[in-house]
Short mmCIF file of C-alpha atoms in Angstrom, two decimals:
data_model
loop_
_atom_site.label_atom_id
_atom_site.label_comp_id
_atom_site.label_asym_id
_atom_site.label_seq_id
_atom_site.Cartn_x
_atom_site.Cartn_y
_atom_site.Cartn_z
CA MET A 1 0.00 0.00 0.00
CA ARG A 2 2.78 2.41 0.97
CA LEU A 3 4.64 1.75 -2.27
CA ARG A 4 1.50 2.30 -4.34
CA VAL A 5 0.79 5.66 -2.71
CA LEU A 6 4.37 6.86 -3.10
CA THR A 7 4.26 5.75 -6.73
CA LEU A 8 1.03 7.72 -7.20
CA ALA A 9 2.65 10.82 -5.69
CA GLY A 10 5.63 10.39 -7.98
CA LEU A 11 3.42 10.03 -11.05
CA ILE A 12 1.46 13.15 -10.11
CA THR A 13 4.67 15.11 -9.65
CA LEU A 14 6.02 13.79 -12.94
CA ALA A 15 2.81 14.74 -14.75
CA ILE A 16 3.04 18.29 -13.41
CA LEU A 17 6.67 18.57 -14.50
CA VAL A 18 5.80 17.25 -17.97
CA VAL A 19 2.98 19.77 -18.47
CA MET A 20 4.98 22.76 -17.24
CA PRO A 21 8.00 22.89 -19.60
CA LYS A 22 6.20 25.13 -22.07
CA ALA A 23 5.59 27.70 -19.37
CA ILE A 24 9.11 27.42 -18.03
CA ALA A 25 10.63 27.66 -21.51
CA GLN A 26 8.77 30.92 -22.13
CA THR A 27 9.61 32.42 -18.79
CA PRO A 28 11.03 35.95 -19.29
CA PHE A 29 14.04 37.05 -17.29
CA LEU A 30 13.95 40.78 -16.63
CA PRO A 31 16.42 42.26 -16.96
CA LYS A 32 18.40 39.73 -18.92
CA PRO A 33 22.00 40.92 -18.97
CA GLU A 34 23.95 40.21 -22.11
CA PRO A 35 27.32 42.00 -21.98
CA LYS A 36 28.20 42.90 -25.55
CA THR A 37 30.99 45.45 -25.05
CA SER A 38 33.90 45.53 -22.65
CA LEU A 39 33.85 49.29 -22.11
CA SER A 40 35.10 50.87 -18.89
CA GLY A 41 32.42 51.26 -16.25
CA SER A 42 29.29 49.16 -15.73
CA ASN A 43 27.01 51.96 -16.97
CA THR A 44 28.36 51.64 -20.53
CA THR A 45 27.97 47.86 -20.73
CA MET A 46 25.43 46.68 -23.30
CA VAL A 47 22.57 44.69 -21.77
CA SER A 48 19.32 43.24 -23.09
CA ALA A 49 15.82 42.62 -21.78
CA CYS A 50 12.53 41.14 -22.94
CA VAL A 51 9.46 43.03 -24.11
CA GLN A 52 6.51 41.00 -22.90
CA LEU A 53 2.97 40.15 -23.83
CA ASP A 54 0.89 38.11 -21.35
CA GLY A 55 4.09 37.34 -19.50
CA SER A 56 5.79 35.82 -22.55
CA CYS A 57 8.94 37.28 -24.09
CA MET A 58 8.00 38.67 -27.50
CA PHE A 59 11.43 39.96 -28.45
CA GLU A 60 14.60 41.32 -26.88
CA ILE A 61 15.97 44.83 -27.10
CA THR A 62 19.51 45.98 -26.33
CA ALA A 63 20.95 49.24 -25.03
CA ARG A 64 23.48 50.61 -22.58
CA ARG A 65 22.73 49.74 -18.99
CA THR A 66 21.70 53.31 -18.17
CA GLU A 67 19.49 53.61 -21.27
CA LEU A 68 17.82 50.22 -21.28
CA PRO A 69 15.14 50.87 -18.60
CA SER A 70 13.80 53.90 -20.51
CA ARG A 71 13.77 52.10 -23.86
CA LEU A 72 12.21 48.99 -22.35
CA ARG A 73 9.49 50.98 -20.59
CA SER A 74 8.64 52.96 -23.73
CA THR A 75 8.52 49.89 -25.99
CA GLN A 76 6.48 47.95 -23.46
CA GLN A 77 3.92 50.75 -23.19
CA ILE A 78 3.55 50.96 -26.96
CA LEU A 79 3.10 47.19 -27.31
CA THR A 80 0.55 47.19 -24.48
CA GLN A 81 -1.45 49.95 -26.19
CA ILE A 82 -1.24 48.27 -29.61
CA SER A 83 -2.33 44.90 -28.25
CA HIS A 84 -5.18 46.48 -26.23
CA ASN A 85 -6.54 48.25 -29.31
CA TYR A 86 -6.25 45.08 -31.37
CA PHE A 87 -7.98 42.92 -28.75
CA GLN A 88 -10.84 45.42 -28.42
CA ALA A 89 -11.39 45.69 -32.18
CA SER A 90 -14.15 43.56 -33.64
CA ALA A 91 -12.17 42.83 -36.79
CA SER A 92 -9.40 40.27 -36.68
CA ASP A 93 -7.28 42.00 -39.33
CA LEU A 94 -3.71 42.63 -38.21
CA SER A 95 -1.00 44.42 -40.15
CA VAL A 96 2.62 44.02 -39.04
CA GLN A 97 5.08 45.65 -41.43
CA VAL A 98 8.74 46.53 -41.63
CA ARG A 99 9.43 50.03 -42.89
CA GLN A 100 12.69 51.92 -43.23
CA THR A 101 13.49 55.38 -41.95
CA LYS A 102 15.52 57.98 -43.83
CA ASP A 103 18.71 56.62 -42.26
CA LEU A 104 17.71 53.12 -43.49
CA LYS A 105 16.99 51.76 -40.02
CA PRO A 106 14.10 49.25 -40.09
CA VAL A 107 11.02 50.11 -38.06
CA ILE A 108 8.36 47.59 -37.06
CA VAL A 109 4.89 49.05 -37.54
CA VAL A 110 1.76 47.38 -36.18
CA ASN A 111 -1.58 48.58 -37.56
CA ASN A 112 0.11 51.78 -38.76
CA GLN A 113 1.59 52.48 -35.32
CA PRO A 114 5.41 52.40 -34.99
CA LEU A 115 6.51 49.97 -32.32
CA LEU A 116 10.26 49.50 -32.49
CA THR A 117 13.28 50.76 -34.40
CA ILE A 118 15.86 48.01 -34.80
CA THR A 119 19.30 49.23 -33.75
CA ASP A 120 22.71 47.83 -34.55
CA GLU A 121 22.94 46.62 -30.95
CA ASP A 122 19.67 44.65 -31.31
CA ALA A 123 20.95 42.96 -34.46
CA SER A 124 24.34 42.26 -32.92
CA LEU A 125 22.70 40.45 -30.00
CA GLN A 126 20.98 38.01 -32.37
CA LYS A 127 23.95 37.86 -34.78
CA LEU A 128 21.71 39.02 -37.64
CA ASP A 129 21.56 42.09 -39.86
CA ASN A 130 18.97 44.75 -38.96
CA LEU A 131 16.52 43.98 -41.75
CA THR A 132 16.55 40.22 -41.16
CA LEU A 133 15.95 40.69 -37.44
CA ALA A 134 13.10 43.11 -38.12
CA GLY A 135 11.43 40.60 -40.41
CA GLN A 136 11.79 37.86 -37.84
CA ILE A 137 10.29 39.97 -35.04
CA ALA A 138 7.44 41.08 -37.34
CA ARG A 139 6.53 37.48 -38.18
CA ASP A 140 6.62 36.45 -34.52
CA LEU A 141 4.47 39.43 -33.51
CA GLN A 142 1.91 38.63 -36.20
CA GLN A 143 1.58 35.09 -34.93
CA ASN A 144 1.68 35.90 -31.21
CA LEU A 145 -0.81 38.77 -31.34
CA LYS A 146 -3.31 36.66 -33.28
CA ARG A 147 -2.95 33.82 -30.82
CA ALA A 148 -3.32 36.21 -27.87
CA LYS A 149 -6.57 37.54 -29.31
CA GLN A 150 -7.91 34.02 -29.86
CA GLU A 151 -7.09 33.17 -26.24
CA ARG A 152 -9.37 36.01 -25.12
CA GLN A 153 -12.41 34.68 -26.95
CA PRO A 154 -15.25 33.18 -24.81
CA LYS A 155 -14.94 29.76 -26.47
CA PHE A 156 -11.28 29.47 -25.53
CA LEU A 157 -11.83 30.77 -21.98
CA ILE A 158 -14.68 28.31 -21.35
CA ARG A 159 -12.55 25.40 -22.54
CA GLU A 160 -9.63 26.47 -20.35
CA ALA A 161 -11.97 26.90 -17.38
CA LYS A 162 -13.11 23.29 -17.79
CA ILE A 163 -9.53 22.04 -17.97
CA SER A 164 -8.59 24.14 -14.94
CA GLY A 165 -11.57 22.74 -13.02
CA ALA A 166 -10.47 19.19 -13.82
CA THR A 167 -6.92 20.08 -12.76
CA GLY A 168 -8.20 21.52 -9.48
CA LEU A 169 -10.27 18.39 -8.83
CA LEU A 170 -7.23 16.20 -9.48
CA MET A 171 -5.23 18.33 -7.04
CA ILE A 172 -7.88 17.89 -4.31
CA VAL A 173 -8.23 14.13 -4.85
CA SER A 174 -4.47 13.62 -4.94
CA SER A 175 -3.89 15.70 -1.82
CA TRP A 176 -6.72 13.96 0.05
CA SER A 177 -5.34 10.53 -0.93
CA LEU A 178 -1.91 11.44 0.42
CA ILE A 179 -3.38 12.77 3.68
CA LYS A 180 -5.46 9.62 4.12
CA TRP A 181 -2.43 7.41 3.51
CA ARG A 182 -0.36 9.48 5.92
CA ARG A 183 -2.88 9.10 8.72
CA ARG A 184 -3.17 5.35 8.14
CA ASP A 185 0.62 4.99 8.10
CA LYS A 186 1.00 6.89 11.39
CA LYS A 187 -1.63 4.66 12.99
CA HIS A 188 0.17 1.57 11.75
CA LEU A 189 3.50 2.76 13.21
CA SER A 190 1.96 3.51 16.60
CA GLN A 191 0.38 0.05 16.76
CA ALA A 192 3.70 -1.56 15.86
CA MET A 193 5.34 -0.10 18.98
CA HIS A 194 3.90 -2.71 21.43
CA PRO A 195 5.41 -3.07 24.91
CA THR A 196 8.11 -5.69 25.59
CA SER A 197 9.60 -7.14 28.81
CA THR A 198 12.91 -8.87 28.20
CA ALA A 199 16.22 -7.06 27.71
CA ILE A 200 16.65 -8.50 24.19
CA GLN A 201 13.15 -7.46 23.25
CA ALA A 202 13.80 -4.00 24.68
CA LEU A 203 16.95 -3.67 22.56
CA ILE A 204 15.11 -4.86 19.46
CA LYS A 205 12.34 -2.42 20.25
CA LYS A 206 14.81 0.47 20.57
CA LEU A 207 16.48 -0.36 17.25
CA THR A 208 13.11 -0.82 15.59
CA GLN A 209 11.85 2.48 16.94
CA GLN A 210 14.97 4.28 15.69
CA GLN A 211 14.52 2.72 12.25
CA GLN A 212 10.85 3.61 12.22
CA GLN A 213 11.65 7.17 13.31
CA ASN A 214 14.10 7.57 10.41
CA LEU A 215 11.57 6.11 8.01
CA LYS A 216 8.93 8.42 9.44
CA GLU A 217 11.09 11.48 8.82
CA VAL A 218 11.78 10.42 5.23
CA GLN A 219 8.09 9.77 4.62
CA GLU A 220 7.20 13.13 6.14
CA ARG A 221 9.58 14.94 3.77
CA LEU A 222 8.23 13.00 0.79
CA PHE A 223 4.70 13.81 1.88
CA GLN A 224 5.50 17.52 2.14
CA LEU A 225 7.26 17.56 -1.23
CA ALA A 226 4.34 15.74 -2.85
CA GLN A 227 1.86 18.24 -1.41
CA VAL A 228 3.97 21.18 -2.62
CA ALA A 229 4.22 19.58 -6.07
CA ILE A 230 0.47 18.99 -6.23
CA TRP A 231 -0.70 22.41 -5.03
CA GLY A 232 2.18 24.52 -6.32
CA GLY A 233 2.51 22.83 -9.69
CA GLY A 234 -1.25 22.59 -10.21
CA THR A 235 -1.73 26.25 -9.37
CA LEU A 236 0.99 27.28 -11.85
CA ILE A 237 -0.61 25.15 -14.54
CA ILE A 238 -4.01 26.78 -13.97
CA LEU A 239 -2.54 30.30 -13.94
CA ASN A 240 -0.63 29.57 -17.14
CA ARG A 241 -3.77 28.56 -19.03
CA PHE A 242 -5.28 32.06 -19.04
CA PRO A 243 -3.72 35.11 -20.73
CA TYR A 244 -4.80 37.37 -17.87
CA THR A 245 -2.92 35.36 -15.21
CA ARG A 246 -0.05 33.92 -17.26
CA SER A 247 2.32 36.72 -16.32
CA LEU A 248 1.69 35.89 -12.65
CA SER A 249 2.72 32.27 -13.16
CA PHE A 250 5.89 33.38 -14.96
CA GLY A 251 6.61 35.85 -12.17
CA ILE A 252 6.32 33.08 -9.58
CA LEU A 253 8.63 30.84 -11.60
CA ASN A 254 11.10 33.70 -11.91
CA PHE A 255 11.01 34.25 -8.16
CA LEU A 256 11.56 30.54 -7.48
CA GLN A 257 14.46 30.36 -9.92
CA TYR A 258 16.14 33.53 -8.63
CA PRO A 259 18.13 31.81 -5.82
CA LEU A 260 19.37 29.21 -8.32
CA ARG A 261 20.52 31.90 -10.74
CA ARG A 262 22.25 33.84 -7.96
CA SER A 263 24.01 30.68 -6.82
CA GLU A 264 25.15 29.96 -10.37
CA GLU A 265 26.41 33.53 -10.77
CA ARG A 266 28.42 33.21 -7.56
CA ARG A 267 29.98 29.96 -8.74
CA VAL A 268 30.89 31.53 -12.07
CA GLY A 269 32.40 34.51 -10.25
CA GLU A 270 34.44 32.24 -8.00
CA ARG A 271 35.80 30.33 -11.00
CA VAL A 272 36.78 33.59 -12.71
#
């Protein structure tokens, strides 16, 4: 019985980890530093960051460390306004074009509204020329904006609500099953600790109790991890299914991964 329940918990955890890679793969890291120039002073270092839509990284822009926040904020505001207007419009027509300025810099224009001028630093980050990068971003925006609008339609939201409800029910059943097993296992352990009289029996009892205590601690940790996987993973899956809450799920994942990234940065610094 114990093995079956632990196997069930493992399968549930595995299922959550299999469903989540798409969300994790799209997780934006803001800011995402990409040193491109070894100039004196940290303020002149080239860094990059993601411009987001529904929490997903649409494209990256690059600038000096002191200039990036302003450029990122401006581009993000324009994309937010463009996407809002497009989502509110009854028509599904979407025009994403690449135009060139007088100095031959490509500009991405969405529904006749300029969004982004591709700089040499942007192109250098992707190891592409300016025009090729602009075309790539334009194609991705066309696809992502259309998908984002479809995800806001009632038919899509109803379907996702049903899936989320089934996910929530699975979380409750799984958690309840683990709690029930845990209570039964504790009762079994307490019954196994029957009194003994002889010295040999007392020694055997002491060793058995120590072994059972160690097993109990391991089981308690596994139980806690399984509960965290069920409720934490299930909640992230539900949040990730809706465009209005997807950015929250990515934010939580970012927060959880932050200590790992800091630890990795420290190890890299120590090796250097």
